[in-house]
Each structure stands twice: as structure tokens, then as C-alpha cells.
mmCIF file of C-alpha atoms in Angstrom:
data_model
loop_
_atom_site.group_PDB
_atom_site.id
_atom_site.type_symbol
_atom_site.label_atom_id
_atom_site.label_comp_id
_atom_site.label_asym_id
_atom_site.label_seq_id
_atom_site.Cartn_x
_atom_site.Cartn_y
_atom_site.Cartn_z
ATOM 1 C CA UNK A 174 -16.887 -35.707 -14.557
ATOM 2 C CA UNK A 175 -15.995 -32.768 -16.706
ATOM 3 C CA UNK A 176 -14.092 -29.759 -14.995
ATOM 4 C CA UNK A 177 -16.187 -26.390 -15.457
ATOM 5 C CA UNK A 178 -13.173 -24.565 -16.171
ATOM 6 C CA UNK A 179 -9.896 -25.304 -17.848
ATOM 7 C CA UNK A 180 -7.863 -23.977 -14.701
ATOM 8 C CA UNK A 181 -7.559 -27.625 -13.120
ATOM 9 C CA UNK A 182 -4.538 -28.704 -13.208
ATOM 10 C CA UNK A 183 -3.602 -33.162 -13.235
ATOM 11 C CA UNK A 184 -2.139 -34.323 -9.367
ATOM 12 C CA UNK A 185 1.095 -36.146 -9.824
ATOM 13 C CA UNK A 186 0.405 -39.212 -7.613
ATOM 14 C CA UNK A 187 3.243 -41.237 -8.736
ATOM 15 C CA UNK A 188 5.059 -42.269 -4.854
ATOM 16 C CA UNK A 189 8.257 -40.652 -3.593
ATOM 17 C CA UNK A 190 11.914 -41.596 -4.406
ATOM 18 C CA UNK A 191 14.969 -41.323 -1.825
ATOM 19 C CA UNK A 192 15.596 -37.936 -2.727
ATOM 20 C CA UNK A 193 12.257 -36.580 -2.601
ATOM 21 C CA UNK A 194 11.700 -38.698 0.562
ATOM 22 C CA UNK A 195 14.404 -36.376 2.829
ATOM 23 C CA UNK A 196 13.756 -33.122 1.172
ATOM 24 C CA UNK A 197 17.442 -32.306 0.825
ATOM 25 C CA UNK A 198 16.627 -31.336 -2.477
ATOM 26 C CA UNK A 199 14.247 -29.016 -1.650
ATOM 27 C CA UNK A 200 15.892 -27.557 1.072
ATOM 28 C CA UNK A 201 18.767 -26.643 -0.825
ATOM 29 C CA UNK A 202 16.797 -24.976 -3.446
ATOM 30 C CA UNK A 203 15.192 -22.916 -0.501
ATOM 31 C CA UNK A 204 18.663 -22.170 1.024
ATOM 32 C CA UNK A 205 20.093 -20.905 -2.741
ATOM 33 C CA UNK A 206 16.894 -18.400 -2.996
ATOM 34 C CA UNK A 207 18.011 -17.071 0.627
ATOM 35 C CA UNK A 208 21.722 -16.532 -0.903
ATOM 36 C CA UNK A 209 20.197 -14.820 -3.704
ATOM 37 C CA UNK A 210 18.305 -12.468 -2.038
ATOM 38 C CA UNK A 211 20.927 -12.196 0.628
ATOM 39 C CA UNK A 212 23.498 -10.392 -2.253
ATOM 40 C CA UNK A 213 20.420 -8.282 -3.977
ATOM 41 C CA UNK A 214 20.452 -4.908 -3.726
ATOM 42 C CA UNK A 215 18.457 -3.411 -0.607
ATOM 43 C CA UNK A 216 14.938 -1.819 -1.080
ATOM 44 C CA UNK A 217 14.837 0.003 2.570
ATOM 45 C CA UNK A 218 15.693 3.343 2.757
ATOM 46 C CA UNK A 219 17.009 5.521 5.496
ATOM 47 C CA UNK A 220 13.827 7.727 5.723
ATOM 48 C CA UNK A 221 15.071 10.938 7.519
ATOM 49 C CA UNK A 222 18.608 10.754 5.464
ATOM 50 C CA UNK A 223 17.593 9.573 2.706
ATOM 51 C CA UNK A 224 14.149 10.839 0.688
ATOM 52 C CA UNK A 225 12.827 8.749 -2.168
ATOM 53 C CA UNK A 226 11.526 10.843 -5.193
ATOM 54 C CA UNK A 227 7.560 11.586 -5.693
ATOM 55 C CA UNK A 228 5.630 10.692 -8.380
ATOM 56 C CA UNK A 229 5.519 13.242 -10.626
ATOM 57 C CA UNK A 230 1.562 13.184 -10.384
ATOM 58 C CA UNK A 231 1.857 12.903 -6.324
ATOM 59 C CA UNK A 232 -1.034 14.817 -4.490
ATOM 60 C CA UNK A 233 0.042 15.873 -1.177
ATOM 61 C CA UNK A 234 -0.974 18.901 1.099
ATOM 62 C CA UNK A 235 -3.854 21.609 -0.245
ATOM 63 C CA UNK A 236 -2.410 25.200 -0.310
ATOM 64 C CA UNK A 237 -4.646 28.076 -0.715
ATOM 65 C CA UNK A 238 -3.199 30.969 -3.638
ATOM 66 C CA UNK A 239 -2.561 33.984 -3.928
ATOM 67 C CA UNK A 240 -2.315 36.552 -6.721
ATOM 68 C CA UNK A 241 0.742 38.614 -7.911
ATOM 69 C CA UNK A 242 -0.220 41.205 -5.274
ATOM 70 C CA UNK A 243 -0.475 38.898 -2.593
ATOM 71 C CA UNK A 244 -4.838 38.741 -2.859
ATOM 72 C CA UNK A 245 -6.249 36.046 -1.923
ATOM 73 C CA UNK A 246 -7.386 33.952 -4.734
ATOM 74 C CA UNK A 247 -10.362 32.138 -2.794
ATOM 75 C CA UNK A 248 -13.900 33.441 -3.531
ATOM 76 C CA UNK A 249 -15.560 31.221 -1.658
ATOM 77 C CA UNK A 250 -18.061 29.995 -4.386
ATOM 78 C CA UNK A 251 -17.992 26.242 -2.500
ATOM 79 C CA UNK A 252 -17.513 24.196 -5.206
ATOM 80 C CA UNK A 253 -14.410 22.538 -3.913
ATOM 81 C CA UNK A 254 -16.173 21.405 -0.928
ATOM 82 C CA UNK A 255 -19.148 20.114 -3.735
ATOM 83 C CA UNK A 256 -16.931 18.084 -5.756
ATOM 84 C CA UNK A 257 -14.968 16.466 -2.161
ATOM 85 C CA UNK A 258 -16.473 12.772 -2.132
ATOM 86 C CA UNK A 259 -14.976 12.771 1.803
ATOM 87 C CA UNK A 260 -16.560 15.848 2.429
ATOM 88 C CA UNK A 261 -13.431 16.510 4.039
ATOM 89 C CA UNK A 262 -13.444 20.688 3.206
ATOM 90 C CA UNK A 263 -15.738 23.354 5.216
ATOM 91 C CA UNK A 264 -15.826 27.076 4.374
ATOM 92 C CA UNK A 265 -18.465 30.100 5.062
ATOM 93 C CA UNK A 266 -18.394 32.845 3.214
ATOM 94 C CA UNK A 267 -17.997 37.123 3.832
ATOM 95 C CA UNK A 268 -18.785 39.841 1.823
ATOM 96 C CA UNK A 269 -15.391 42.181 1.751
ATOM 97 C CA UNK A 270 -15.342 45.561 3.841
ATOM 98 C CA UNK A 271 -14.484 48.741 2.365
ATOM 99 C CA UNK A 272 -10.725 48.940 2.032
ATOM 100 C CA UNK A 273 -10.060 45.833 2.253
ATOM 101 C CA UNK A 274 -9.441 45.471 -1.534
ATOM 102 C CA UNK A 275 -5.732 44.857 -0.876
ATOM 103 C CA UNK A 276 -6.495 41.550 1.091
ATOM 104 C CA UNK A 277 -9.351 40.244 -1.198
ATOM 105 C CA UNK A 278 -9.818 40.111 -5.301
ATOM 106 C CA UNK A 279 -13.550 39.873 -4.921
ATOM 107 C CA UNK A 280 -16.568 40.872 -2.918
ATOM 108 C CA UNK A 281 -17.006 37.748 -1.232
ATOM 109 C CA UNK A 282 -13.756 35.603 0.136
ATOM 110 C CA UNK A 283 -13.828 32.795 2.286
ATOM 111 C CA UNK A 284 -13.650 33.879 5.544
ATOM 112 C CA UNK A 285 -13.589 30.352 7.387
ATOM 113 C CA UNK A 286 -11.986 27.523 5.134
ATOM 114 C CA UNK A 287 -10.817 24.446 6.946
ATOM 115 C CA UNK A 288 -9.433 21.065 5.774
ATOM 116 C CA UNK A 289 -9.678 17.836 7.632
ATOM 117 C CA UNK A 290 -6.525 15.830 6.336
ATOM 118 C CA UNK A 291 -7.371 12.919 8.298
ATOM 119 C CA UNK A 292 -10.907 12.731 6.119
ATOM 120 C CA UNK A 293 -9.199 14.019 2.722
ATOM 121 C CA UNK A 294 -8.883 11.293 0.391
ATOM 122 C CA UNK A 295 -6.131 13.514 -1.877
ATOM 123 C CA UNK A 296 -8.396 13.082 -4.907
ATOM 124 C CA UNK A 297 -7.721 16.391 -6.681
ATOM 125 C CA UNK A 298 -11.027 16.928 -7.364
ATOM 126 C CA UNK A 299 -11.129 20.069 -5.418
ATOM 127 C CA UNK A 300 -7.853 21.355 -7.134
ATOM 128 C CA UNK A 301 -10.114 20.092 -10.574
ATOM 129 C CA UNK A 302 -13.090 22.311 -9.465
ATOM 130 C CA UNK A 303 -11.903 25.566 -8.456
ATOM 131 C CA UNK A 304 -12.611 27.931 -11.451
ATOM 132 C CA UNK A 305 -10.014 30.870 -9.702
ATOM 133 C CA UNK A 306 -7.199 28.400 -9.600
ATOM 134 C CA UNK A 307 -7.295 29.298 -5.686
ATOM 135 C CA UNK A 308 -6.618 25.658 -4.058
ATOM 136 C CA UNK A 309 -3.945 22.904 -5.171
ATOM 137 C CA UNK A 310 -2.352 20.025 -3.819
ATOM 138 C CA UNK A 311 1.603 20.531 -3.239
ATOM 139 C CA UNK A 312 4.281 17.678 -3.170
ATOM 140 C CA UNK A 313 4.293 18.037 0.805
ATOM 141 C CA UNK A 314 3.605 15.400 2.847
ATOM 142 C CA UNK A 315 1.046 16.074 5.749
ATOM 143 C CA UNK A 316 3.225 16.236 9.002
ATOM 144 C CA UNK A 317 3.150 13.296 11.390
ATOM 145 C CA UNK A 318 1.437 14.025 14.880
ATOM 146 C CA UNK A 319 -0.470 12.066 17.511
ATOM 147 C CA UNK A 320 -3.654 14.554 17.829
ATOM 148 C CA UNK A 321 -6.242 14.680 15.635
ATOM 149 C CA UNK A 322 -6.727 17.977 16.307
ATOM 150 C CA UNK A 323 -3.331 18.732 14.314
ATOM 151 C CA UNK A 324 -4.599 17.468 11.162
ATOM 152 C CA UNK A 325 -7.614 19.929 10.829
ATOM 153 C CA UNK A 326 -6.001 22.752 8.701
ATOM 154 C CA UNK A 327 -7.032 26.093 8.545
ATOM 155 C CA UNK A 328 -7.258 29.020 6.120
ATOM 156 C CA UNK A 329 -3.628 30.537 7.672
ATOM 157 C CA UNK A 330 -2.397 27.094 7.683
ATOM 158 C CA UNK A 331 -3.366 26.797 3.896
ATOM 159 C CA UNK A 332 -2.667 30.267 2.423
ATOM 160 C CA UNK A 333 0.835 30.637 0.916
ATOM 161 C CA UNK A 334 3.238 33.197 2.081
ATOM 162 C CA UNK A 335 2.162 37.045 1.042
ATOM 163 C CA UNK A 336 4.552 37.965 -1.731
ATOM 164 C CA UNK A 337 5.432 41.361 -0.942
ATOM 165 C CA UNK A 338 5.936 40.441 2.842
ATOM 166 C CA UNK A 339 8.732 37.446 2.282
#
């Protein structure tokens, strides 16, 4: 019978000798792969001493913008939580109150804007879609924590520092 593809490989059915028969052989070469490894170099780290480098292309927490002024970049036009696959970003929108121009670059702003990490997917696409350059992913890790609850960001959680306050 012909074999369908050429990945079969012959048995070798010729019977054991002495050697074979004890599996000293065989044991040994398993015992000199232990040494080797044994005198290799260590992969672990020490994670709270020791930090490995990112990526340079690592996607970690979003951060909201701000401008030079310390206006919020965010204008709430939605299409970061469009382009999320995990439709893991909410927002609602507000029209801005006179003399409130310091706080806000445009008329509308988001005044709700949530982020549920434990949904996110880090993607970028919501960095990719945001024509004011208002969200993008930092080289933070999200924060262990054993309630969900913690993982749910919110727009002060996201926003970066005010410039002029710091």
C-alpha cells in the first residue's frame, strides 16, 4: 500500500542487543542532558528585584492626554470605543459650560469614559483611531488585584497629571 504522504517514516524492527536490552545507554544520555542543563545559565528572574525589559512595541495601560495647557484632549467623538473588537471602552458625551474653556479644547468632551481592563484585549486599535491623539497605551503594566471591580478604569484614573498643577 502506498503512503499518502511522504512524512512516514521506516520502523527499525531489527531485535535488541545487550546494551539496548538494560537501557544503560540511554539512561546515561538522559543523565548528561540533566548535567547540561544543570550548568546553563538560569531563565527565572527575581520579579520584584529584578524587571525584564519591554518590547519596544509593548501595549500596556490606556492613558487619556492632555494638551500643553493641561486641556483635555478627549472629544468624545466614540470612535475608540467603534474600532474596540472587546468592546471593552464606554463613554457619554457633554457639551462644555461656559467657562469651562480651561478644562476642555472643544464643545463636547467626554464626560463619562471608562475602561474595562479585564475585557481589553491591548490591541491598539483605539490608540490607531483617535483622530485628537487623546488615548494611548503606556509601557505600564495593569496592577494586580483580586476584585474585578479594580480593573474598571475611569476617566481620573486615565487622564495624565495636569501640567501646570505637578
Amino acid at each position: 500500500m502506498k503512503a499518502l504522504t511522504n512524512r512516514a517514516k521506516a520502523v527499525d524492527r531489527r531485535p535488541m542487543n545487550f546494551w539496548e536490552k538494560i537501557y544503560l545507554v540511554a539512561i546515561f544520555k538522559g543523565l548528561m542532558i540533566t548535567i547540561k542543563h544543570f550548568f546553563m545559565k538560569k531563565q527565572t528572574i527575581n520579579y520584584p528585584e529584578e524587571k525584564r525589559p519591554f518590547s519596544p512595541v509593548f501595549r500596556g495601560l490606556h492613558i487619556l492626554n492632555r494638551d500643553e495647557e493641561g486641556r483635555e484632549n478627549c472629544t468624545a467623538c466614540g470612535l475608540c470605543a467603534l474600532a474596540c473588537p472587546a468592546e471593552a471602552i464606554t463613554m457619554e458625551a457633554a457639551e462644555r459650560l461656559p467657562g469651562e474653556e480651561h478644562l476642555y479644547r472643544e464643545e463636547k468632551y467626554a464626560a463619562k469614559y471608562e475602561i474595562n481592563m479585564l475585557r481589553c484585549i491591548f490591541c491598539g486599535f483605539c490608540e490607531e483611531a483617535c483622530p485628537k491623539d487623546a488615548v494611548y497605551l503606556s509601557q505600564t503594566v495593569p496592577p494586580p488585584s483580586f476584585d474585578r471591580k479594580n480593573f474598571v478604569y475611569g476617566k481620573q484614573d486615565l487622564l495624565i497629571p495636569h501640567p501646570k498643577n505637578k
